Coordinates of C-alpha atoms (C1' of nucleotides) in Angstrom, one line a residue:
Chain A
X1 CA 0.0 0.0 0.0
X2 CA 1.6 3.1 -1.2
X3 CA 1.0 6.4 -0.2
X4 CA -1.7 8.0 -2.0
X5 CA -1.2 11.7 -1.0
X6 CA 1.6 12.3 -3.3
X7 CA -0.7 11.9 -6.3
X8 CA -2.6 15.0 -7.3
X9 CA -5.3 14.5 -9.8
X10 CA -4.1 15.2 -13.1
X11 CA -1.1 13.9 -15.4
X12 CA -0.4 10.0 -15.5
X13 CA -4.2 8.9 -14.0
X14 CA -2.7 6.8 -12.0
X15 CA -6.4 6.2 -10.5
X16 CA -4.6 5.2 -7.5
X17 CA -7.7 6.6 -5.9
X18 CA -9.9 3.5 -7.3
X19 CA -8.7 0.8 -5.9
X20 CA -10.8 -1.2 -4.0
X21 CA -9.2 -1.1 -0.8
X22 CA -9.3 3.3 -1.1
X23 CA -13.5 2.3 -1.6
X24 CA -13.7 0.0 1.0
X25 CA -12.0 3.2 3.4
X26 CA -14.5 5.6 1.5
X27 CA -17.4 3.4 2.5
X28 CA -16.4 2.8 6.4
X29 CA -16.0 6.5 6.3
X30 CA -19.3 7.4 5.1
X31 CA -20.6 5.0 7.8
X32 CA -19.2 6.5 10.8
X33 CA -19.5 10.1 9.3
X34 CA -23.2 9.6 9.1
X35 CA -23.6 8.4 12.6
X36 CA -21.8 12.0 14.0
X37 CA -23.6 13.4 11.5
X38 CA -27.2 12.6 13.1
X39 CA -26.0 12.1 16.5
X40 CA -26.3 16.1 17.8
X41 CA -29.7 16.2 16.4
X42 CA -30.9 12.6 17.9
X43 CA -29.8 13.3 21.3
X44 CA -31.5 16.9 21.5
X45 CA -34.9 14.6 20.1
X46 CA -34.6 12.2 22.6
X47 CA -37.0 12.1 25.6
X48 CA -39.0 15.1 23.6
X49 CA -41.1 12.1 21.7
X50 CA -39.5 13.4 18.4
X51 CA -37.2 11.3 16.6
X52 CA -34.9 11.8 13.1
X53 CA -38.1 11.5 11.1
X54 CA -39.7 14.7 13.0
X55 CA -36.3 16.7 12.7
X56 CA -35.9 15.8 8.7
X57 CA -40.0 17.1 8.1
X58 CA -39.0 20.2 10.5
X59 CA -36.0 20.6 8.4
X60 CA -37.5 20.3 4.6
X61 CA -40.6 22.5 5.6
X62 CA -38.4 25.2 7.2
X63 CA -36.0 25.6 4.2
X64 CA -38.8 25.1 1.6
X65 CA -42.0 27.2 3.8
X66 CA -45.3 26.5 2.2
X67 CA -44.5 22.9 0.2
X68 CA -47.2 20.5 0.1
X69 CA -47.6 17.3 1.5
X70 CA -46.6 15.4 -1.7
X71 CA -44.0 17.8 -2.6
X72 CA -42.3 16.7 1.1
X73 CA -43.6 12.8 0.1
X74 CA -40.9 13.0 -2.9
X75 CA -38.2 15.0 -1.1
X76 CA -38.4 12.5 2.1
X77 CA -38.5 9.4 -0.1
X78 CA -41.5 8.4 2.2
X79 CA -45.1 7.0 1.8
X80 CA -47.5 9.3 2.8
X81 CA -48.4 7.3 5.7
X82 CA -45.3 7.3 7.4
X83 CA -44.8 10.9 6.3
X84 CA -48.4 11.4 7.7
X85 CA -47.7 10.0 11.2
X86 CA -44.9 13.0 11.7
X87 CA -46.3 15.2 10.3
X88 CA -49.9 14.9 12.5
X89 CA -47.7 15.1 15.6
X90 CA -46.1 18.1 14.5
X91 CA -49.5 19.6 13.8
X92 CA -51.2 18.5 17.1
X93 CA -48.0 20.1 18.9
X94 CA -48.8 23.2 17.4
X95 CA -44.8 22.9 15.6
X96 CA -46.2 22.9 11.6
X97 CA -48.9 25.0 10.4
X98 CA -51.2 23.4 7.5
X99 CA -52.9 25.8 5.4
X100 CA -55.5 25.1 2.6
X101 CA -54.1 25.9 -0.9
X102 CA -55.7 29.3 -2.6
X103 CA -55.1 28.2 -6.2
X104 CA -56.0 24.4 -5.5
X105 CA -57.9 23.9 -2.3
X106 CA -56.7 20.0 -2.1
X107 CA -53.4 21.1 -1.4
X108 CA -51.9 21.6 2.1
X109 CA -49.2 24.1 2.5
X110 CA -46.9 23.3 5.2
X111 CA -45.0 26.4 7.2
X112 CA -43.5 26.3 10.7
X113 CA -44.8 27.7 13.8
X114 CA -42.8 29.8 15.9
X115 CA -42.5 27.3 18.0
X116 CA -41.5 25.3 14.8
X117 CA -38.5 27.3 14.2
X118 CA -37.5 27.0 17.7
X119 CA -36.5 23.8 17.9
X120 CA -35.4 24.1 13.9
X121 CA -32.7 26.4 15.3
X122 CA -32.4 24.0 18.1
X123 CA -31.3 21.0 16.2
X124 CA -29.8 22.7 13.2
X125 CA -27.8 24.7 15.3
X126 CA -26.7 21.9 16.7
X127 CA -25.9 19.9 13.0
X128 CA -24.4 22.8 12.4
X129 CA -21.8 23.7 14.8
X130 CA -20.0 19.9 13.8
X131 CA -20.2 20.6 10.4
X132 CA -18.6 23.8 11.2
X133 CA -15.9 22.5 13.1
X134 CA -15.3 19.6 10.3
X135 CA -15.2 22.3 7.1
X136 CA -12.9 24.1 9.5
X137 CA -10.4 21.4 10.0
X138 CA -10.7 20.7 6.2
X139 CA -10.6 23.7 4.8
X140 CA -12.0 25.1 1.9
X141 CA -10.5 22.9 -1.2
X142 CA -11.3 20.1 0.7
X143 CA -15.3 21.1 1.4
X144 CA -15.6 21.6 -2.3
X145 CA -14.4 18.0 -3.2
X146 CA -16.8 16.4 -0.3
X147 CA -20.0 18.5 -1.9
X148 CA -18.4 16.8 -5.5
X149 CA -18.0 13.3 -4.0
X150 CA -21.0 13.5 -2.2
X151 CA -23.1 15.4 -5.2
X152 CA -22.0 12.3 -7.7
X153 CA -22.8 9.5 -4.8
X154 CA -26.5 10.8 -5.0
X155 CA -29.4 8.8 -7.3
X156 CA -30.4 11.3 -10.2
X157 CA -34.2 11.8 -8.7
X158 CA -32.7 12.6 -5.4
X159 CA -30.2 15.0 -7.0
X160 CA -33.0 17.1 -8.3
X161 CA -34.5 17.5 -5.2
X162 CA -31.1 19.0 -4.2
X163 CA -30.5 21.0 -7.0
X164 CA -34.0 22.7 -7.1
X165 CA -34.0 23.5 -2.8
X166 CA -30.1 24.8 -3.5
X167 CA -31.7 27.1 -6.4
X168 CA -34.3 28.6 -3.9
X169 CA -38.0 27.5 -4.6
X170 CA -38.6 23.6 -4.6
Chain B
X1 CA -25.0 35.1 -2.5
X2 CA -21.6 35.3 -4.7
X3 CA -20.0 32.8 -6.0
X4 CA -18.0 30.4 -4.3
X5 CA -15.8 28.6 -6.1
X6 CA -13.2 31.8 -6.4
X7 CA -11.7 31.5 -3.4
X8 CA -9.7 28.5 -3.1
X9 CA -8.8 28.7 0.1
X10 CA -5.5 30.2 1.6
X11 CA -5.1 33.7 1.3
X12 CA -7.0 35.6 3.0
X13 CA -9.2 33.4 5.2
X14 CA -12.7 34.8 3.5
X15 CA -14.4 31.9 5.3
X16 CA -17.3 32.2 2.9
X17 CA -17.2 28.3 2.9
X18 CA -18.5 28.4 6.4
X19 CA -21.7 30.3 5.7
X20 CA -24.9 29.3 7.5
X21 CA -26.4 29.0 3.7
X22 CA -23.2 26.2 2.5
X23 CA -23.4 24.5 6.2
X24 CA -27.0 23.9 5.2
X25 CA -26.4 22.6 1.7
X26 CA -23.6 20.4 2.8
X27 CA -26.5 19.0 5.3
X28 CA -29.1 18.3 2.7
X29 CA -26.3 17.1 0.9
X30 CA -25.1 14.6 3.1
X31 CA -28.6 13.2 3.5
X32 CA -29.2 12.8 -0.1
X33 CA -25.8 11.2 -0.4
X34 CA -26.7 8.8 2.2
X35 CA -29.8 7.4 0.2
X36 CA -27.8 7.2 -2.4
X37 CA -25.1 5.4 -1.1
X38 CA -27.5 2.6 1.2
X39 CA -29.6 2.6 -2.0
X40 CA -27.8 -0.6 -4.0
X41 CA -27.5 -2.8 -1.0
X42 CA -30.8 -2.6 0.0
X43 CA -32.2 -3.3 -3.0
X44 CA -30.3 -6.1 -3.2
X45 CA -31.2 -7.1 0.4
X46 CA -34.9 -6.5 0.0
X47 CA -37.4 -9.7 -0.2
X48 CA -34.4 -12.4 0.9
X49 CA -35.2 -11.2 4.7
X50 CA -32.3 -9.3 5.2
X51 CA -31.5 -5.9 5.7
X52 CA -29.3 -3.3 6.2
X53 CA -28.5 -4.4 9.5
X54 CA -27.1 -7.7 8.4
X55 CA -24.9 -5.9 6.0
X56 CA -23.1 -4.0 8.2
X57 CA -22.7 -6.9 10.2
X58 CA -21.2 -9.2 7.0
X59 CA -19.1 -5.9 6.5
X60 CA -17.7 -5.5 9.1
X61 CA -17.1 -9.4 9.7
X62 CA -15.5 -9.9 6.3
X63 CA -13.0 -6.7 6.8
X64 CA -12.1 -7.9 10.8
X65 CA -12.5 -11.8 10.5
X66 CA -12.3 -13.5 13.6
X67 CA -13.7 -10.4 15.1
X68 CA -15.4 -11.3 18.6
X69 CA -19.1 -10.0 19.4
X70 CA -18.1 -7.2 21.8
X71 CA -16.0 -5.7 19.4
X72 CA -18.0 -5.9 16.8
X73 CA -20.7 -4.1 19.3
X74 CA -18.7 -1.2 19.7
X75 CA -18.0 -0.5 16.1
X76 CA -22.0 -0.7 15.1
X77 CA -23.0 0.8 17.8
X78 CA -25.6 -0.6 18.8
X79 CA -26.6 -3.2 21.5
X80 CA -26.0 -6.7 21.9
X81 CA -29.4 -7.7 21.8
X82 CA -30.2 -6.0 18.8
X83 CA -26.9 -7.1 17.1
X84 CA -27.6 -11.1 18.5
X85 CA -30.7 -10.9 16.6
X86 CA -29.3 -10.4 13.3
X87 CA -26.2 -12.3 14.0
X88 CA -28.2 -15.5 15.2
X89 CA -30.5 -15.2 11.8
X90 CA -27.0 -14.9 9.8
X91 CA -25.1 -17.8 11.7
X92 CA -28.3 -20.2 11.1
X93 CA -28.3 -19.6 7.8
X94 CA -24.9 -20.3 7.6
X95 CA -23.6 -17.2 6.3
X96 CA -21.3 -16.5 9.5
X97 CA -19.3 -18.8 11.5
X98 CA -19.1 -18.3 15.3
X99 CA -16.1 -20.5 16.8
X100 CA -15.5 -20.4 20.4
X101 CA -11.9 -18.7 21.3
X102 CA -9.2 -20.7 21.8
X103 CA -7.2 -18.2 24.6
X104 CA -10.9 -17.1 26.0
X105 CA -13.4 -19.6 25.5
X106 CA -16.6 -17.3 27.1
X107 CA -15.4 -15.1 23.0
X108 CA -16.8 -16.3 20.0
X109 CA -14.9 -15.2 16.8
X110 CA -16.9 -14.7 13.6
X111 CA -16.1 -15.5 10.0
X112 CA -17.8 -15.4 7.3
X113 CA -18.6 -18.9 5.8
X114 CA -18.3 -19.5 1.8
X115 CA -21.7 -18.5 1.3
X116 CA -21.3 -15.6 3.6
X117 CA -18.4 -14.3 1.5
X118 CA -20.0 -14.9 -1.7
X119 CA -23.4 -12.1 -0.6
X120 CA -20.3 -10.2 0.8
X121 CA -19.0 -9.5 -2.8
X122 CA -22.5 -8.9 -3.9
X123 CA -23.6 -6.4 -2.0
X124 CA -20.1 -4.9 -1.7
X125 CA -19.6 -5.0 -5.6
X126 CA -22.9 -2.6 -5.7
X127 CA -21.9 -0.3 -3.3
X128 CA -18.4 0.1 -4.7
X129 CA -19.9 0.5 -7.9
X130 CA -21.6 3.3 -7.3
X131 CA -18.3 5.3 -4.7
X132 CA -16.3 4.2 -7.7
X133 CA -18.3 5.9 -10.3
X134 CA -18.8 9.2 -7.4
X135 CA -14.7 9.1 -7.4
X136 CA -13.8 9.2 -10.6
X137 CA -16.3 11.5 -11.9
X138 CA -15.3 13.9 -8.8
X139 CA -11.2 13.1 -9.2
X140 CA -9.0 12.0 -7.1
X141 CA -8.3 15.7 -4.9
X142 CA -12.0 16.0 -4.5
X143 CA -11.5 12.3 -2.8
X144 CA -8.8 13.6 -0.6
X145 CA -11.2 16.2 0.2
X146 CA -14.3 14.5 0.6
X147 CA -12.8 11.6 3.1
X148 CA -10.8 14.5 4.9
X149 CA -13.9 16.1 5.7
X150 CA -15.6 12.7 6.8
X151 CA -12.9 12.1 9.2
X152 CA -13.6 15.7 10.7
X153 CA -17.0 14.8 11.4
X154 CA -17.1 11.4 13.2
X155 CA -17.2 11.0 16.5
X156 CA -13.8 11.0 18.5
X157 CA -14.8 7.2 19.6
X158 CA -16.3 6.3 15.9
X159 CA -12.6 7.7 14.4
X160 CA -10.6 5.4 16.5
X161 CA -12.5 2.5 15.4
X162 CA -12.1 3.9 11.8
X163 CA -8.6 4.4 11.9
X164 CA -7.9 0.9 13.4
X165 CA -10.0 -0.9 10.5
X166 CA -8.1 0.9 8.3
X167 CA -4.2 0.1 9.7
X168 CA -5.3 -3.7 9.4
X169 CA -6.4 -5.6 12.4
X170 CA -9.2 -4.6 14.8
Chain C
dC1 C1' -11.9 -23.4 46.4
dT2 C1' -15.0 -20.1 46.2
dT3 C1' -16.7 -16.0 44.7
dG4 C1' -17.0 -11.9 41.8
dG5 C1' -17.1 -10.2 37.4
dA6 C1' -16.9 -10.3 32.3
dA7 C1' -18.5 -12.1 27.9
dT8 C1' -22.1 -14.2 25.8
dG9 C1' -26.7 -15.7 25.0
dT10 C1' -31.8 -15.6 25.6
dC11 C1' -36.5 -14.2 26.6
dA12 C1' -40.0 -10.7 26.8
dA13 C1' -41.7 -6.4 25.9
dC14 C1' -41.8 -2.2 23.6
dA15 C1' -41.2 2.0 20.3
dA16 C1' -39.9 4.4 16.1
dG17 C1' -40.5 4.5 11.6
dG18 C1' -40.5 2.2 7.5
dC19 C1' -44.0 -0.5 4.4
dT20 C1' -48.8 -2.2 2.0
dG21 C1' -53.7 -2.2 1.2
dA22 C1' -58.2 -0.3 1.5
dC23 C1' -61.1 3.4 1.9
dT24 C1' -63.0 8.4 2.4
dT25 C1' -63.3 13.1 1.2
dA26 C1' -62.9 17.0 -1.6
dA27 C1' -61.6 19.3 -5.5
dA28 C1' -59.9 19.5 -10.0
dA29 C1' -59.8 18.0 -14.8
dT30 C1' -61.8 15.8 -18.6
Chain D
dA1 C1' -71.0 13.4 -15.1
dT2 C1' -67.1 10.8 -14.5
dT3 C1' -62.5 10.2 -13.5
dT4 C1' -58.3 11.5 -11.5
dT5 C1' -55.7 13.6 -8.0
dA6 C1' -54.3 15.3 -3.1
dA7 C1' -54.7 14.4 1.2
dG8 C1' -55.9 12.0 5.3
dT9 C1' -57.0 7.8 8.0
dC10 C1' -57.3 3.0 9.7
dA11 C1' -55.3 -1.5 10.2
dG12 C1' -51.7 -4.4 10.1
dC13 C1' -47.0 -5.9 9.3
dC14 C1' -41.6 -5.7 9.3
dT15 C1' -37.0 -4.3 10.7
dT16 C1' -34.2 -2.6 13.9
dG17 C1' -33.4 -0.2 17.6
dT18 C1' -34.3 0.1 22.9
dT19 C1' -34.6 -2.0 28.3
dG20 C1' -34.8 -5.2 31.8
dA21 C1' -34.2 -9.7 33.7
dC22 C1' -31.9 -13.8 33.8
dA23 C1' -28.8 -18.2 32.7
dT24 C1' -24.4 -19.9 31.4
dT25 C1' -19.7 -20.2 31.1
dC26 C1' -15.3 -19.2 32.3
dC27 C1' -11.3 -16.3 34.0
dA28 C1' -9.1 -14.5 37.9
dA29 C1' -8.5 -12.8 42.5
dG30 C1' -9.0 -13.5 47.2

DNA sequence: CTTGGAATGTCAACAAGGCTGACTTAAAAT
DNA sequence: ATTTTAAGTCAGCCTTGTTGACATTCCAAG
């Protein structure tokens, strides 16, 4: 096993980078990246009767105010009845606010509370602060090739979805 | 928002990579990344009564053989009950070998069996299809990148177990 | 030798959050 | 007028996580 800093993109593709042993790495790290990833938000949702599920319908309506129900349906990857579990708890709690569409009155628009955007702040915040601390350690060059990586790991549906809440309106 | 790309780090420290705004898309990014990236093996896994928690556990068995249960606990995460469960379903079938220690006899060292090996490849072949196909669109300094940010954001405990699958033996 | 503790396994119960299928309501579209 | 669509709901099932209680087996220390 070489050492693979030393190579630099560019020149010879020496696609030292593909090997499988470099993908095997790539996939362990994705693993335990993911579990810090969540892990901030999870323990500020435990013992509140909230779980991930909650925090990623908080999360969608509060970047994307006034989506509908199916619009969240194909960003969460759901079925509507799971979605609809959430989201009916939220509601009841007084977190999401579920307004009757003007144009087309089957639609429900979804929009946070304030008390919503409370706990948003509370568990993004939280997300937030480690993926401060990583880009920070990383630096700049190094954030831009983890959105590339992570941009090219994504299915093509689920890459819309990104693209479209990146470019404002979803 | 400017552009972000122009600033390639070092110089003057802009830090525009650390807005509230990028934070957030590398968020949304990392969870559509994760679909992606879980997306081939459960398919795969789906409707031969597996699932993802028996992959981690051939993944982790096949890349540590002769790991024993308590170790293997503390790199899932998870607790022994939950992880007998899937173990006991695996070792039945007889895609995991369990032999009692020869130093300690109360450990029990897993392996994966033939057959265990051979859904190993399968569902590892997938998987690294799709990283391999995220790498070498990306190139190899977005890699570098992209796994130097995942380090940054494990957990301090998660990264030790990382960094001793990746030096060889558990 | 006995006893304490560690590693493992097992049973039972439970919860979150996925899923499917069936069905209702209301509104829009044809 | 009929069909299709959006949403909501009910019931039931599965996986995978959790606790708690308890048995077994074995090492190691008193």
């Amino acid at each position: 096993m070489a050492d693979l800093r030393n190579m630099g993109g560019h020149g010879g593709e020496a696609l030292l980078y593909l090997t499988d042993e470099q993908l095997r790495q790539g996939i362990e790290a994705m693993f335990f990246a993911y579990r810090g990833f969540t892990a901030d938000p999870d323990r500020i949702l435990q013992g509140m009767s909230y779980g991930r599920a909650h925090h990623r319908a908080i999360h969608f309506v509060n970047c994307a105010p006034g989506t509908t129900v199916n619009n969240l349906l194909n960003i969460l990857g759901v079925t509507k009845q799971s979605l609809n579990r959430v989201l009916r708890t939220l509601i009841a709690d007084g977190l999401i606010e579920s307004r009757v569409g003007r144009a087309d009155k089957r639609e429900r628009h979804l929009y946070l509370t304030e008390q919503g955007r409370e706990l948003e702040q509370k568990l993004s915040d939280a997300q937030r602060a480690r993926m401060r601390a990583a880009y920070r350690e990383a630096g700049p060059d190094a954030v831009a090739g983890f959105r590339q990586v992570l941009e090219a790991m994504m299915d093509s549906e689920m890459r819309r979805n990104y693209v479209a809440l990146r470019e404002g309106r979803a």
